[in-house]
Amino acid sequence: MNTIQTGFVPLTREEYDKLGRLLAGLLRTKHTPVIIPGEAILGIEAIAASIAAPGRKFLNIVTGPYGTLFGEWLERGGAEVEELRVPFDEVVTAEAVEAAIERSKPQAISFVHAEVVTGGSNPAAAILEAARRHDLITVIDSVSAVGGEELPIDEWGADLVAIGAQKALGGPNGVSAVAVSPRGWDYIASNERAPRSSILSLLDLKPPGEGEAFRVPPYIPTLEARALIAALEAVAAEGLERVIRRHEAAAEATAAGLRALGLEGWQRDASRRSTLTTTVRIGGEERLKIEQPIGIVAPGDGELRGQLLRVNHFGANASRVGVETAIKTLAGLLQIDAAQAIEAVRAAWEARL
């Protein structure tokens, strides 16, 4: 019997438009986001390349390594960068942001929303409120926050927001998105250095207006785009609020398990921990210094290696079973019984959901 070979089917305009609608709904924006043909770090670098220029001044908040990297990209583009940095076991406060804005008088402000490397979550709504008072262009790396925390970008007045699919959304890492407000597009368009005919060009990828002729960019990865559509449909079916609550429950249950094991969280302010990743302070406990991930328990990255462990309870692992497995892993490393900690996990999970 002959097999019919259908071959590769490119992403259709209907699929492209559907993906744009799903992303806009997820972010609660009326403006179709830019679909980025790669992992979210590409979208973040594209933002920096599109807005950085001599004569532009940015306040860049650094609460982890990605904030440092974004500031370097802004400086590479010729921008002046004022840095507001805090220790990586803390997050920034709204009061510190307000004071830094008053002191440095920037045109724009940038920050990472949730830090999976450090396990902290910056007060995004409060930062954006301060930015609005001073009429600043706002740039947010919400790659690790989307789906795990509230992200109503039109309500918040955010101008450029990068998101990824591989964390809370449970999607692929080969395609991502950048949401851009009308004011954000004007800021990009006014920059003579904004790239064109480049993988870093947001202008080249700008979604079409109503009735505007448009060809789906052929370099958008088709299989990843279809996988993202499926992931976003799954989020919609579960309900975004429910997905966020599930991640909140995972964070609270993990914290309860850590307390029962006698372990200390890395983030000093427990109220500002990320809902996607709980970080564990190693201190002098040599048994917690692992070289490779064990399930969703992973060593720290870069300068934080040997200082903390990360429990990556996001996506499908934002579940009671996922948290319990991680707590058993930590108990095994410590060579102690996990029973009491598992009871604490279950009590915290049931109280939340």
Short mmCIF file of C-alpha atoms in Angstrom, two decimals:
data_model
loop_
_atom_site.label_atom_id
_atom_site.label_comp_id
_atom_site.label_asym_id
_atom_site.label_seq_id
_atom_site.Cartn_x
_atom_site.Cartn_y
_atom_site.Cartn_z
CA MET A 1 0.00 0.00 0.00
CA ASN A 2 1.40 3.37 -1.00
CA THR A 3 1.87 6.02 1.72
CA ILE A 4 0.89 9.55 0.81
CA GLN A 5 3.67 11.96 1.75
CA THR A 6 2.12 15.27 2.69
CA GLY A 7 5.45 16.97 3.45
CA PHE A 8 6.02 20.10 5.48
CA VAL A 9 3.06 22.44 5.92
CA PRO A 10 4.14 26.03 6.70
CA LEU A 11 2.44 28.06 9.39
CA THR A 12 -0.74 29.47 7.89
CA ARG A 13 -2.03 33.02 8.25
CA GLU A 14 -4.99 31.59 10.20
CA GLU A 15 -2.63 29.88 12.66
CA TYR A 16 -0.51 33.02 12.96
CA ASP A 17 -3.59 35.14 13.71
CA LYS A 18 -4.87 32.58 16.21
CA LEU A 19 -1.56 32.60 18.05
CA GLY A 20 -1.66 36.40 18.20
CA ARG A 21 -5.20 36.36 19.62
CA LEU A 22 -4.30 33.77 22.25
CA LEU A 23 -1.23 35.74 23.33
CA ALA A 24 -3.20 38.99 23.51
CA GLY A 25 -5.86 37.31 25.63
CA LEU A 26 -3.26 35.84 27.95
CA LEU A 27 -1.69 39.27 28.49
CA ARG A 28 -5.02 41.10 28.64
CA THR A 29 -4.03 43.50 25.90
CA LYS A 30 -5.87 44.74 22.82
CA HIS A 31 -2.60 44.97 20.90
CA THR A 32 -1.33 41.86 19.11
CA PRO A 33 2.12 40.87 20.44
CA VAL A 34 5.15 40.28 18.24
CA ILE A 35 5.89 36.59 17.71
CA ILE A 36 9.63 36.03 18.22
CA PRO A 37 11.23 33.19 16.20
CA GLY A 38 13.33 31.83 19.06
CA GLU A 39 13.78 31.44 22.80
CA ALA A 40 12.74 34.42 24.91
CA ILE A 41 16.29 35.69 25.37
CA LEU A 42 16.13 36.67 21.68
CA GLY A 43 13.10 38.87 22.33
CA ILE A 44 14.79 40.50 25.32
CA GLU A 45 17.89 41.32 23.30
CA ALA A 46 15.69 42.58 20.44
CA ILE A 47 14.00 45.00 22.86
CA ALA A 48 17.38 46.35 23.97
CA ALA A 49 18.60 46.72 20.40
CA SER A 50 15.38 48.45 19.36
CA ILE A 51 15.32 51.10 22.09
CA ALA A 52 18.96 51.78 23.01
CA ALA A 53 20.65 54.85 21.52
CA PRO A 54 22.97 57.68 22.53
CA GLY A 55 21.07 60.40 24.34
CA ARG A 56 18.62 57.95 25.92
CA LYS A 57 18.83 57.32 29.64
CA PHE A 58 17.51 54.19 31.36
CA LEU A 59 17.00 53.17 34.96
CA ASN A 60 17.80 49.45 34.94
CA ILE A 61 16.78 47.49 38.03
CA VAL A 62 19.09 44.56 38.77
CA THR A 63 17.86 41.81 41.08
CA GLY A 64 19.52 38.92 39.22
CA PRO A 65 21.86 38.10 36.34
CA TYR A 66 19.35 38.82 33.56
CA GLY A 67 19.01 42.40 34.73
CA THR A 68 22.78 42.77 34.51
CA LEU A 69 22.77 41.38 30.98
CA PHE A 70 19.98 43.69 29.81
CA GLY A 71 21.88 46.71 31.09
CA GLU A 72 24.96 45.62 29.15
CA TRP A 73 22.90 45.37 25.96
CA LEU A 74 21.50 48.87 26.51
CA GLU A 75 25.02 50.24 26.97
CA ARG A 76 26.16 48.41 23.84
CA GLY A 77 23.55 50.41 21.95
CA GLY A 78 24.97 53.67 23.27
CA ALA A 79 22.41 54.38 25.99
CA GLU A 80 23.25 55.81 29.38
CA VAL A 81 22.30 53.30 32.07
CA GLU A 82 21.72 54.12 35.73
CA GLU A 83 21.64 50.90 37.74
CA LEU A 84 19.51 50.20 40.78
CA ARG A 85 21.01 46.99 42.18
CA VAL A 86 20.10 44.98 45.27
CA PRO A 87 21.61 41.75 46.68
CA PHE A 88 20.34 38.70 44.81
CA ASP A 89 18.57 37.37 47.92
CA GLU A 90 16.34 40.45 47.89
CA VAL A 91 13.98 42.20 45.50
CA VAL A 92 13.61 45.90 44.91
CA THR A 93 11.10 48.03 46.81
CA ALA A 94 8.72 50.55 45.30
CA GLU A 95 10.22 53.22 47.55
CA ALA A 96 13.73 52.55 46.25
CA VAL A 97 12.45 52.74 42.67
CA GLU A 98 10.71 56.05 43.30
CA ALA A 99 13.86 57.50 44.86
CA ALA A 100 16.02 56.27 41.97
CA ILE A 101 13.68 57.83 39.42
CA GLU A 102 13.76 61.16 41.23
CA ARG A 103 17.55 61.03 41.41
CA SER A 104 18.45 59.86 37.90
CA LYS A 105 15.61 61.40 35.80
CA PRO A 106 15.53 58.58 33.18
CA GLN A 107 13.41 58.32 30.04
CA ALA A 108 12.71 54.62 30.58
CA ILE A 109 12.83 51.92 33.24
CA SER A 110 13.56 48.20 32.89
CA PHE A 111 13.33 45.25 35.27
CA VAL A 112 12.84 41.50 35.53
CA HIS A 113 9.39 40.65 36.84
CA ALA A 114 10.08 37.22 38.41
CA GLU A 115 13.56 35.79 38.87
CA VAL A 116 13.78 32.01 38.47
CA VAL A 117 17.54 32.22 39.09
CA THR A 118 17.10 33.81 42.53
CA GLY A 119 13.50 32.88 43.34
CA GLY A 120 12.39 36.47 43.93
CA SER A 121 9.51 38.42 42.44
CA ASN A 122 9.69 42.18 42.03
CA PRO A 123 6.57 44.29 42.81
CA ALA A 124 5.71 44.86 39.15
CA ALA A 125 2.42 46.72 39.66
CA ALA A 126 3.99 49.17 42.11
CA ILE A 127 7.04 49.75 39.90
CA LEU A 128 4.82 50.48 36.90
CA GLU A 129 2.65 52.82 38.96
CA ALA A 130 5.76 54.84 39.85
CA ALA A 131 6.84 54.80 36.20
CA ARG A 132 3.45 56.15 35.08
CA ARG A 133 3.69 59.03 37.51
CA HIS A 134 6.93 60.06 35.81
CA ASP A 135 5.76 59.22 32.26
CA LEU A 136 8.52 56.67 31.67
CA ILE A 137 8.76 54.06 28.94
CA THR A 138 8.52 50.71 30.73
CA VAL A 139 10.32 47.48 29.83
CA ILE A 140 9.58 44.20 31.61
CA ASP A 141 11.16 40.77 31.34
CA SER A 142 8.14 38.66 32.29
CA VAL A 143 9.48 35.46 30.74
CA SER A 144 9.27 33.60 34.05
CA ALA A 145 6.21 35.38 35.44
CA VAL A 146 3.63 34.91 32.70
CA GLY A 147 1.13 32.25 33.71
CA GLY A 148 2.39 32.18 37.27
CA GLU A 149 1.56 35.76 38.26
CA GLU A 150 -0.88 38.44 37.19
CA LEU A 151 0.22 40.28 34.04
CA PRO A 152 -2.51 42.70 32.84
CA ILE A 153 -0.23 44.80 30.68
CA ASP A 154 -2.77 47.30 29.33
CA GLU A 155 -4.13 47.97 32.82
CA TRP A 156 -0.59 48.43 34.11
CA GLY A 157 0.44 50.63 31.19
CA ALA A 158 3.48 48.49 30.29
CA ASP A 159 5.17 49.40 27.00
CA LEU A 160 7.46 46.47 26.14
CA VAL A 161 7.00 43.06 27.76
CA ALA A 162 8.95 39.92 26.88
CA ILE A 163 7.38 36.55 27.63
CA GLY A 164 8.36 32.90 27.18
CA ALA A 165 6.31 29.73 27.01
CA GLN A 166 8.54 27.14 28.68
CA LYS A 167 7.91 28.00 32.32
CA ALA A 168 4.40 28.37 33.79
CA LEU A 169 2.68 27.98 30.42
CA GLY A 170 4.13 24.53 29.89
CA GLY A 171 4.92 25.29 26.24
CA PRO A 172 7.92 25.10 23.91
CA ASN A 173 11.09 27.14 24.33
CA GLY A 174 11.68 27.67 20.60
CA VAL A 175 9.21 30.53 20.14
CA SER A 176 8.31 33.49 22.34
CA ALA A 177 6.68 36.91 22.19
CA VAL A 178 7.09 40.61 22.93
CA ALA A 179 4.06 42.76 23.67
CA VAL A 180 4.45 46.37 22.54
CA SER A 181 2.12 49.26 23.31
CA PRO A 182 1.45 52.01 20.72
CA ARG A 183 3.74 54.26 22.75
CA GLY A 184 6.36 51.52 22.72
CA TRP A 185 6.19 51.31 18.92
CA ASP A 186 6.62 55.08 18.69
CA TYR A 187 9.68 54.88 20.94
CA ILE A 188 11.21 52.20 18.72
CA ALA A 189 10.34 54.00 15.48
CA SER A 190 11.95 57.22 16.75
CA ASN A 191 15.26 55.39 17.23
CA GLU A 192 17.43 55.64 14.11
CA ARG A 193 19.52 52.77 15.47
CA ALA A 194 16.60 50.34 15.75
CA PRO A 195 17.64 47.31 13.66
CA ARG A 196 16.02 46.44 10.34
CA SER A 197 16.56 43.32 8.20
CA SER A 198 17.91 41.65 11.34
CA ILE A 199 16.93 38.83 13.67
CA LEU A 200 16.87 41.55 16.38
CA SER A 201 14.37 43.74 14.50
CA LEU A 202 11.01 44.12 16.21
CA LEU A 203 9.97 46.48 13.42
CA ASP A 204 10.43 43.70 10.85
CA LEU A 205 8.14 41.45 12.88
CA LYS A 206 5.48 44.03 13.73
CA PRO A 207 2.02 42.48 13.36
CA PRO A 208 -0.13 43.85 10.54
CA GLY A 209 -2.83 46.45 11.04
CA GLU A 210 -6.46 45.86 10.09
CA GLY A 211 -6.68 44.96 6.39
CA GLU A 212 -2.93 45.37 5.90
CA ALA A 213 -1.20 42.98 3.48
CA PHE A 214 1.05 40.62 5.39
CA ARG A 215 3.08 37.49 4.82
CA VAL A 216 3.72 35.17 7.76
CA PRO A 217 7.49 35.38 8.42
CA PRO A 218 8.91 32.11 7.09
CA TYR A 219 11.50 31.87 9.86
CA ILE A 220 8.93 31.56 12.66
CA PRO A 221 9.46 27.93 13.77
CA THR A 222 6.30 26.17 12.65
CA LEU A 223 6.24 23.19 14.99
CA GLU A 224 7.03 25.35 18.02
CA ALA A 225 4.34 27.86 17.01
CA ARG A 226 1.78 25.06 16.80
CA ALA A 227 2.97 23.69 20.14
CA LEU A 228 2.53 27.16 21.66
CA ILE A 229 -1.00 27.37 20.29
CA ALA A 230 -1.74 24.03 21.97
CA ALA A 231 -0.19 25.18 25.26
CA LEU A 232 -2.17 28.43 25.28
CA GLU A 233 -5.37 26.55 24.50
CA ALA A 234 -4.65 24.27 27.46
CA VAL A 235 -4.15 27.30 29.71
CA ALA A 236 -7.43 28.78 28.46
CA ALA A 237 -9.21 25.48 29.09
CA GLU A 238 -7.91 25.26 32.66
CA GLY A 239 -8.45 28.98 33.19
CA LEU A 240 -5.62 31.47 33.68
CA GLU A 241 -6.71 32.28 37.24
CA ARG A 242 -6.64 28.59 38.11
CA VAL A 243 -3.18 28.20 36.55
CA ILE A 244 -1.89 31.10 38.64
CA ARG A 245 -3.49 29.69 41.82
CA ARG A 246 -1.86 26.33 41.11
CA HIS A 247 1.56 27.98 40.95
CA GLU A 248 0.85 29.94 44.12
CA ALA A 249 -0.15 26.71 45.85
CA ALA A 250 3.04 25.01 44.68
CA ALA A 251 5.17 27.85 46.09
CA GLU A 252 3.36 27.81 49.44
CA ALA A 253 3.48 24.03 49.71
CA THR A 254 7.20 23.99 48.89
CA ALA A 255 7.88 26.62 51.54
CA ALA A 256 5.94 24.56 54.08
CA GLY A 257 7.96 21.47 53.21
CA LEU A 258 11.24 23.36 53.53
CA ARG A 259 10.30 24.64 56.97
CA ALA A 260 9.50 21.10 58.09
CA LEU A 261 12.92 19.97 56.84
CA GLY A 262 14.59 22.78 58.76
CA LEU A 263 15.76 24.52 55.58
CA GLU A 264 15.88 28.26 54.97
CA GLY A 265 14.64 29.98 51.84
CA TRP A 266 17.16 32.00 49.85
CA GLN A 267 14.91 35.05 49.51
CA ARG A 268 14.95 37.02 52.75
CA ASP A 269 11.41 38.35 52.34
CA ALA A 270 9.13 35.32 52.07
CA SER A 271 6.28 37.51 50.80
CA ARG A 272 8.26 38.31 47.63
CA ARG A 273 9.16 34.77 46.55
CA SER A 274 8.44 33.70 43.00
CA THR A 275 5.49 31.41 42.37
CA LEU A 276 7.56 29.42 39.86
CA THR A 277 10.80 28.66 41.67
CA THR A 278 11.57 28.33 45.36
CA THR A 279 15.23 28.83 46.20
CA VAL A 280 16.90 27.13 49.16
CA ARG A 281 19.83 28.61 51.06
CA ILE A 282 22.64 26.04 51.27
CA GLY A 283 24.69 27.75 53.98
CA GLY A 284 27.19 25.27 55.35
CA GLU A 285 25.17 22.19 54.40
CA GLU A 286 27.57 20.36 52.10
CA ARG A 287 25.05 17.61 51.34
CA LEU A 288 22.95 20.12 49.39
CA LYS A 289 25.76 20.95 46.96
CA ILE A 290 24.72 18.98 43.89
CA GLU A 291 26.36 19.12 40.47
CA GLN A 292 23.39 18.17 38.29
CA PRO A 293 19.60 18.58 38.58
CA ILE A 294 17.70 15.85 40.37
CA GLY A 295 14.21 16.04 38.96
CA ILE A 296 13.02 19.61 39.52
CA VAL A 297 15.68 20.28 42.17
CA ALA A 298 18.57 22.09 40.47
CA PRO A 299 21.84 23.73 41.53
CA GLY A 300 22.26 27.48 41.37
CA ASP A 301 23.45 29.16 38.18
CA GLY A 302 26.66 31.14 37.74
CA GLU A 303 27.79 33.02 40.82
CA LEU A 304 24.96 31.46 42.85
CA ARG A 305 26.19 27.91 42.31
CA GLY A 306 26.97 26.38 45.69
CA GLN A 307 24.95 29.06 47.46
CA LEU A 308 21.42 27.92 46.69
CA LEU A 309 19.26 25.18 45.22
CA ARG A 310 16.27 25.84 42.98
CA VAL A 311 12.98 23.94 43.16
CA ASN A 312 11.43 24.55 39.74
CA HIS A 313 7.75 23.95 40.44
CA PHE A 314 6.34 25.44 37.25
CA GLY A 315 4.20 24.20 34.39
CA ALA A 316 3.17 20.58 34.83
CA ASN A 317 5.33 20.44 37.98
CA ALA A 318 3.15 23.04 39.71
CA SER A 319 1.35 20.13 41.33
CA ARG A 320 1.19 18.48 44.72
CA VAL A 321 2.97 15.41 43.36
CA GLY A 322 5.69 17.58 41.84
CA VAL A 323 6.30 19.39 45.13
CA GLU A 324 6.20 16.20 47.19
CA THR A 325 8.78 14.59 44.92
CA ALA A 326 11.08 17.59 45.29
CA ILE A 327 10.75 17.58 49.08
CA LYS A 328 11.57 13.87 49.16
CA THR A 329 14.65 14.62 47.05
CA LEU A 330 15.82 17.25 49.52
CA ALA A 331 15.12 14.95 52.47
CA GLY A 332 17.16 12.26 50.73
CA LEU A 333 20.10 14.62 50.29
CA LEU A 334 19.90 15.46 53.99
CA GLN A 335 19.44 11.78 54.89
CA ILE A 336 16.36 12.46 57.01
CA ASP A 337 12.82 11.12 56.99
CA ALA A 338 10.45 13.09 54.74
CA ALA A 339 7.15 12.08 56.34
CA GLN A 340 6.57 15.21 58.43
CA ALA A 341 7.55 17.47 55.54
CA ILE A 342 5.18 15.66 53.16
CA GLU A 343 2.35 16.17 55.65
CA ALA A 344 3.18 19.89 55.71
CA VAL A 345 3.15 20.00 51.90
CA ARG A 346 -0.27 18.34 51.72
CA ALA A 347 -1.77 20.60 54.37
CA ALA A 348 -0.51 23.74 52.60
CA TRP A 349 -1.69 22.51 49.19
CA GLU A 350 -5.18 21.63 50.42
CA ALA A 351 -5.49 24.95 52.23
CA ARG A 352 -4.73 26.80 48.99
CA LEU A 353 -6.66 24.72 46.48
#
